[in-house]
Amino acid sequence: MKYLPFGRTGLMVSQLALGTGNFGTGWGHGADPDTSEAIFNAYADAGGNFIDTADVYQFGQSEEILGALLDGRREDFVVATKFTRGAAPNANRLVTGNSRKAMVASVEASLRRLKTDRIDIYWAHYPDSVTPAEEIVRGFEDLARAGKILYAGLSNFPAWRLSRIVTLAELTRVVPVAAAQFEHSLVHRQPEADLFPASDALGLGVVTWSPLGGGMLTGKYRQGEKGRAEGFGGRVFQPENSGQRTSVLDTVLLIADELGVGADHVAIAWAETHGAVPMIGPRSPEQLASNLGALAVELSSDQLDRLDAVSSLDPTAPARDHVPRAGGKSPRVVIA
């Protein structure tokens, strides 16, 4: 596993993050504690040190399972969690959203479930379209000054909201809003138009979720598998519902065959070329082992050109320069 500095922080994080939305069965679809432990240990054995969860994942079970798994090795990992939706199926409106009250209630509950005294990166899961930017910044500051969180992050925020909140935090010299998280894959490239450039300009560490399009880019749904197509009610899933998406998957499968690797290896390796930390979310040790295979894949310039061209939002756009970071900056990496 390689390690790189996360944005303008001093954190050195592994090149792939482990998303734990599948840790638990509270949603009726996921991994039991023993399976979750096997996934966690295999990721750690591979050198992974970046764990991402949320209070809402499996209605709190993900954090609870992680709390047990972190016992005795808390300092080996960067632990990130999120708030906004609450951990209960029908959470009270006063403990949901982005308000300071929701932050305080949520962080205390997450700390208890995670069995830790602080959260390394605390994400607002998504904007509630009500709470002012100033209140979000002040809430993060309160938590940081109380020692409950080290860094703040914004997940699924549009670029204009992201820019305003980060700028307010900079001007008021409060807690560093250090990170952005958003969906990005060969079938969801919209963030390249605004979120990637904004994050790069603001010096944010970037985590991208669903690099496999909810599993679509593995090709497994062509074989009749269901997975996230049904398991999460069809959410966080990109269907093969257009001619372009069919062409994208065809190209991924063709390149995978050329390299003698899995389709997931190609999709994850492509996502890594954008300077972000792609987040994988396996439901079994076998899926994890396959996803980690992407670490050994190096796509050629020709293969990157083909993937870029077939997935382009603008078919008339020229091929990009192949740099590992938006803005042309190469991240410093350390190989374990």
PDB file of N, CA and C in Angstrom, residues 47-98:
ATOM      1  N   GLY A  47      -2.029  -2.941   4.653  1.00  0.00           N
ATOM      2  CA  GLY A  47      -1.435  -1.628   4.888  1.00  0.00           C
ATOM      3  C   GLY A  47      -2.425  -0.498   4.917  1.00  0.00           C
ATOM      4  N   GLY A  48      -3.716  -0.795   4.815  1.00  0.00           N
ATOM      5  CA  GLY A  48      -4.728   0.258   4.838  1.00  0.00           C
ATOM      6  C   GLY A  48      -4.855   0.898   6.210  1.00  0.00           C
ATOM      7  N   ASN A  49      -5.011   2.223   6.231  1.00  0.00           N
ATOM      8  CA  ASN A  49      -5.132   2.906   7.536  1.00  0.00           C
ATOM      9  C   ASN A  49      -6.221   3.964   7.579  1.00  0.00           C
ATOM     10  N   PHE A  50      -7.104   3.997   6.569  1.00  0.00           N
ATOM     11  CA  PHE A  50      -8.104   5.058   6.461  1.00  0.00           C
ATOM     12  C   PHE A  50      -9.487   4.415   6.486  1.00  0.00           C
ATOM     13  N   ILE A  51     -10.207   4.591   7.598  1.00  0.00           N
ATOM     14  CA  ILE A  51     -11.509   3.950   7.800  1.00  0.00           C
ATOM     15  C   ILE A  51     -12.604   5.010   7.784  1.00  0.00           C
ATOM     16  N   ASP A  52     -13.638   4.765   6.982  1.00  0.00           N
ATOM     17  CA  ASP A  52     -14.741   5.726   6.861  1.00  0.00           C
ATOM     18  C   ASP A  52     -16.059   5.053   7.213  1.00  0.00           C
ATOM     19  N   THR A  53     -16.821   5.726   8.085  1.00  0.00           N
ATOM     20  CA  THR A  53     -18.133   5.211   8.467  1.00  0.00           C
ATOM     21  C   THR A  53     -19.107   6.382   8.598  1.00  0.00           C
ATOM     22  N   ALA A  54     -20.267   6.136   9.178  1.00  0.00           N
ATOM     23  CA  ALA A  54     -21.268   7.185   9.420  1.00  0.00           C
ATOM     24  C   ALA A  54     -22.237   6.678  10.470  1.00  0.00           C
ATOM     25  N   ASP A  55     -22.830   7.616  11.201  1.00  0.00           N
ATOM     26  CA  ASP A  55     -23.780   7.183  12.239  1.00  0.00           C
ATOM     27  C   ASP A  55     -24.970   6.438  11.640  1.00  0.00           C
ATOM     28  N   VAL A  56     -25.370   6.821  10.429  1.00  0.00           N
ATOM     29  CA  VAL A  56     -26.552   6.211   9.817  1.00  0.00           C
ATOM     30  C   VAL A  56     -26.270   4.826   9.244  1.00  0.00           C
ATOM     31  N   TYR A  57     -25.004   4.461   9.028  1.00  0.00           N
ATOM     32  CA  TYR A  57     -24.708   3.175   8.407  1.00  0.00           C
ATOM     33  C   TYR A  57     -25.207   2.029   9.275  1.00  0.00           C
ATOM     34  N   GLN A  58     -26.098   1.249   8.693  1.00  0.00           N
ATOM     35  CA  GLN A  58     -26.703   0.107   9.384  1.00  0.00           C
ATOM     36  C   GLN A  58     -27.318   0.545  10.718  1.00  0.00           C
ATOM     37  N   PHE A  59     -27.787   1.812  10.745  1.00  0.00           N
ATOM     38  CA  PHE A  59     -28.419   2.382  11.949  1.00  0.00           C
ATOM     39  C   PHE A  59     -27.537   2.238  13.183  1.00  0.00           C
ATOM     40  N   GLY A  60     -26.273   2.624  13.039  1.00  0.00           N
ATOM     41  CA  GLY A  60     -25.344   2.645  14.160  1.00  0.00           C
ATOM     42  C   GLY A  60     -24.504   1.396  14.305  1.00  0.00           C
ATOM     43  N   GLN A  61     -24.883   0.306  13.655  1.00  0.00           N
ATOM     44  CA  GLN A  61     -24.137  -0.944  13.823  1.00  0.00           C
ATOM     45  C   GLN A  61     -22.727  -0.848  13.268  1.00  0.00           C
ATOM     46  N   SER A  62     -22.543  -0.121  12.165  1.00  0.00           N
ATOM     47  CA  SER A  62     -21.207   0.014  11.584  1.00  0.00           C
ATOM     48  C   SER A  62     -20.243   0.623  12.595  1.00  0.00           C
ATOM     49  N   GLU A  63     -20.652   1.704  13.252  1.00  0.00           N
ATOM     50  CA  GLU A  63     -19.789   2.318  14.254  1.00  0.00           C
ATOM     51  C   GLU A  63     -19.562   1.383  15.435  1.00  0.00           C
ATOM     52  N   GLU A  64     -20.584   0.664  15.852  1.00  0.00           N
ATOM     53  CA  GLU A  64     -20.431  -0.254  16.980  1.00  0.00           C
ATOM     54  C   GLU A  64     -19.433  -1.370  16.664  1.00  0.00           C
ATOM     55  N   ILE A  65     -19.529  -1.933  15.479  1.00  0.00           N
ATOM     56  CA  ILE A  65     -18.606  -2.986  15.088  1.00  0.00           C
ATOM     57  C   ILE A  65     -17.187  -2.434  15.011  1.00  0.00           C
ATOM     58  N   LEU A  66     -17.043  -1.248  14.430  1.00  0.00           N
ATOM     59  CA  LEU A  66     -15.717  -0.633  14.352  1.00  0.00           C
ATOM     60  C   LEU A  66     -15.151  -0.354  15.733  1.00  0.00           C
ATOM     61  N   GLY A  67     -16.001   0.082  16.653  1.00  0.00           N
ATOM     62  CA  GLY A  67     -15.533   0.350  18.004  1.00  0.00           C
ATOM     63  C   GLY A  67     -14.875  -0.861  18.628  1.00  0.00           C
ATOM     64  N   ALA A  68     -15.462  -2.028  18.402  1.00  0.00           N
ATOM     65  CA  ALA A  68     -14.878  -3.266  18.927  1.00  0.00           C
ATOM     66  C   ALA A  68     -13.585  -3.620  18.193  1.00  0.00           C
ATOM     67  N   LEU A  69     -13.558  -3.408  16.885  1.00  0.00           N
ATOM     68  CA  LEU A  69     -12.387  -3.775  16.094  1.00  0.00           C
ATOM     69  C   LEU A  69     -11.197  -2.859  16.350  1.00  0.00           C
ATOM     70  N   LEU A  70     -11.454  -1.629  16.761  1.00  0.00           N
ATOM     71  CA  LEU A  70     -10.373  -0.667  17.001  1.00  0.00           C
ATOM     72  C   LEU A  70      -9.731  -0.831  18.371  1.00  0.00           C
ATOM     73  N   ASP A  71     -10.319  -1.650  19.207  1.00  0.00           N
ATOM     74  CA  ASP A  71      -9.806  -1.815  20.567  1.00  0.00           C
ATOM     75  C   ASP A  71      -8.347  -2.274  20.535  1.00  0.00           C
ATOM     76  N   GLY A  72      -7.470  -1.491  21.152  1.00  0.00           N
ATOM     77  CA  GLY A  72      -6.058  -1.832  21.224  1.00  0.00           C
ATOM     78  C   GLY A  72      -5.231  -1.379  20.046  1.00  0.00           C
ATOM     79  N   ARG A  73      -5.863  -0.839  19.007  1.00  0.00           N
ATOM     80  CA  ARG A  73      -5.103  -0.377  17.838  1.00  0.00           C
ATOM     81  C   ARG A  73      -5.698   0.899  17.242  1.00  0.00           C
ATOM     82  N   ARG A  74      -6.293   1.692  18.094  1.00  0.00           N
ATOM     83  CA  ARG A  74      -6.934   2.930  17.631  1.00  0.00           C
ATOM     84  C   ARG A  74      -5.966   3.836  16.897  1.00  0.00           C
ATOM     85  N   GLU A  75      -4.732   3.935  17.372  1.00  0.00           N
ATOM     86  CA  GLU A  75      -3.780   4.878  16.776  1.00  0.00           C
ATOM     87  C   GLU A  75      -3.182   4.386  15.465  1.00  0.00           C
ATOM     88  N   ASP A  76      -3.569   3.200  15.021  1.00  0.00           N
ATOM     89  CA  ASP A  76      -3.090   2.689  13.738  1.00  0.00           C
ATOM     90  C   ASP A  76      -3.921   3.200  12.565  1.00  0.00           C
ATOM     91  N   PHE A  77      -5.026   3.918  12.863  1.00  0.00           N
ATOM     92  CA  PHE A  77      -5.962   4.278  11.811  1.00  0.00           C
ATOM     93  C   PHE A  77      -6.413   5.738  11.881  1.00  0.00           C
ATOM     94  N   VAL A  78      -6.691   6.284  10.710  1.00  0.00           N
ATOM     95  CA  VAL A  78      -7.434   7.534  10.615  1.00  0.00           C
ATOM     96  C   VAL A  78      -8.905   7.130  10.572  1.00  0.00           C
ATOM     97  N   VAL A  79      -9.667   7.570  11.559  1.00  0.00           N
ATOM     98  CA  VAL A  79     -11.071   7.184  11.676  1.00  0.00           C
ATOM     99  C   VAL A  79     -11.949   8.382  11.332  1.00  0.00           C
ATOM    100  N   ALA A  80     -12.785   8.209  10.334  1.00  0.00           N
ATOM    101  CA  ALA A  80     -13.696   9.266   9.900  1.00  0.00           C
ATOM    102  C   ALA A  80     -15.130   8.774  10.013  1.00  0.00           C
ATOM    103  N   THR A  81     -16.002   9.642  10.504  1.00  0.00           N
ATOM    104  CA  THR A  81     -17.420   9.301  10.523  1.00  0.00           C
ATOM    105  C   THR A  81     -18.225  10.541  10.155  1.00  0.00           C
ATOM    106  N   LYS A  82     -19.530  10.348   9.978  1.00  0.00           N
ATOM    107  CA  LYS A  82     -20.383  11.408   9.455  1.00  0.00           C
ATOM    108  C   LYS A  82     -21.632  11.564  10.324  1.00  0.00           C
ATOM    109  N   PHE A  83     -22.202  12.766  10.225  1.00  0.00           N
ATOM    110  CA  PHE A  83     -23.490  13.030  10.865  1.00  0.00           C
ATOM    111  C   PHE A  83     -24.376  13.752   9.858  1.00  0.00           C
ATOM    112  N   THR A  84     -25.647  13.683  10.059  1.00  0.00           N
ATOM    113  CA  THR A  84     -26.680  14.472   9.384  1.00  0.00           C
ATOM    114  C   THR A  84     -28.014  13.750   9.434  1.00  0.00           C
ATOM    115  N   ARG A  85     -27.990  12.422   9.218  1.00  0.00           N
ATOM    116  CA  ARG A  85     -29.260  11.688   9.157  1.00  0.00           C
ATOM    117  C   ARG A  85     -29.645  11.037  10.473  1.00  0.00           C
ATOM    118  N   GLY A  86     -28.706  10.893  11.410  1.00  0.00           N
ATOM    119  CA  GLY A  86     -29.003  10.232  12.665  1.00  0.00           C
ATOM    120  C   GLY A  86     -28.900   8.722  12.541  1.00  0.00           C
ATOM    121  N   ALA A  87     -28.728   8.058  13.687  1.00  0.00           N
ATOM    122  CA  ALA A  87     -28.502   6.620  13.675  1.00  0.00           C
ATOM    123  C   ALA A  87     -29.785   5.802  13.760  1.00  0.00           C
ATOM    124  N   ALA A  88     -30.905   6.428  14.088  1.00  0.00           N
ATOM    125  CA  ALA A  88     -32.159   5.691  14.222  1.00  0.00           C
ATOM    126  C   ALA A  88     -32.945   5.739  12.916  1.00  0.00           C
ATOM    127  N   PRO A  89     -33.767   4.718  12.649  1.00  0.00           N
ATOM    128  CA  PRO A  89     -34.542   4.720  11.403  1.00  0.00           C
ATOM    129  C   PRO A  89     -35.405   5.963  11.236  1.00  0.00           C
ATOM    130  N   ASN A  90     -35.974   6.445  12.325  1.00  0.00           N
ATOM    131  CA  ASN A  90     -36.799   7.653  12.273  1.00  0.00           C
ATOM    132  C   ASN A  90     -36.271   8.661  13.288  1.00  0.00           C
ATOM    133  N   ALA A  91     -35.051   9.117  13.066  1.00  0.00           N
ATOM    134  CA  ALA A  91     -34.381  10.006  14.016  1.00  0.00           C
ATOM    135  C   ALA A  91     -35.152  11.315  14.170  1.00  0.00           C
ATOM    136  N   ASN A  92     -35.164  11.822  15.392  1.00  0.00           N
ATOM    137  CA  ASN A  92     -35.829  13.085  15.690  1.00  0.00           C
ATOM    138  C   ASN A  92     -35.230  14.214  14.872  1.00  0.00           C
ATOM    139  N   ARG A  93     -36.064  15.112  14.406  1.00  0.00           N
ATOM    140  CA  ARG A  93     -35.592  16.204  13.552  1.00  0.00           C
ATOM    141  C   ARG A  93     -34.571  17.098  14.238  1.00  0.00           C
ATOM    142  N   LEU A  94     -34.540  17.092  15.586  1.00  0.00           N
ATOM    143  CA  LEU A  94     -33.594  17.943  16.301  1.00  0.00           C
ATOM    144  C   LEU A  94     -32.188  17.351  16.337  1.00  0.00           C
ATOM    145  N   VAL A  95     -32.046  16.075  15.978  1.00  0.00           N
ATOM    146  CA  VAL A  95     -30.715  15.470  15.954  1.00  0.00           C
ATOM    147  C   VAL A  95     -30.321  15.081  14.530  1.00  0.00           C
ATOM    148  N   THR A  96     -31.026  15.634  13.556  1.00  0.00           N
ATOM    149  CA  THR A  96     -30.649  15.442  12.160  1.00  0.00           C
ATOM    150  C   THR A  96     -30.380  16.810  11.540  1.00  0.00           C
ATOM    151  N   GLY A  97     -29.808  16.795  10.350  1.00  0.00           N
ATOM    152  CA  GLY A  97     -29.430  18.046   9.705  1.00  0.00           C
ATOM    153  C   GLY A  97     -28.033  18.472  10.104  1.00  0.00           C
ATOM    154  N   ASN A  98     -27.674  19.720   9.760  1.00  0.00           N
ATOM    155  CA  ASN A  98     -26.315  20.228   9.963  1.00  0.00           C
ATOM    156  C   ASN A  98     -26.171  21.185  11.134  1.00  0.00           C
TER     157      ASN A  98
END
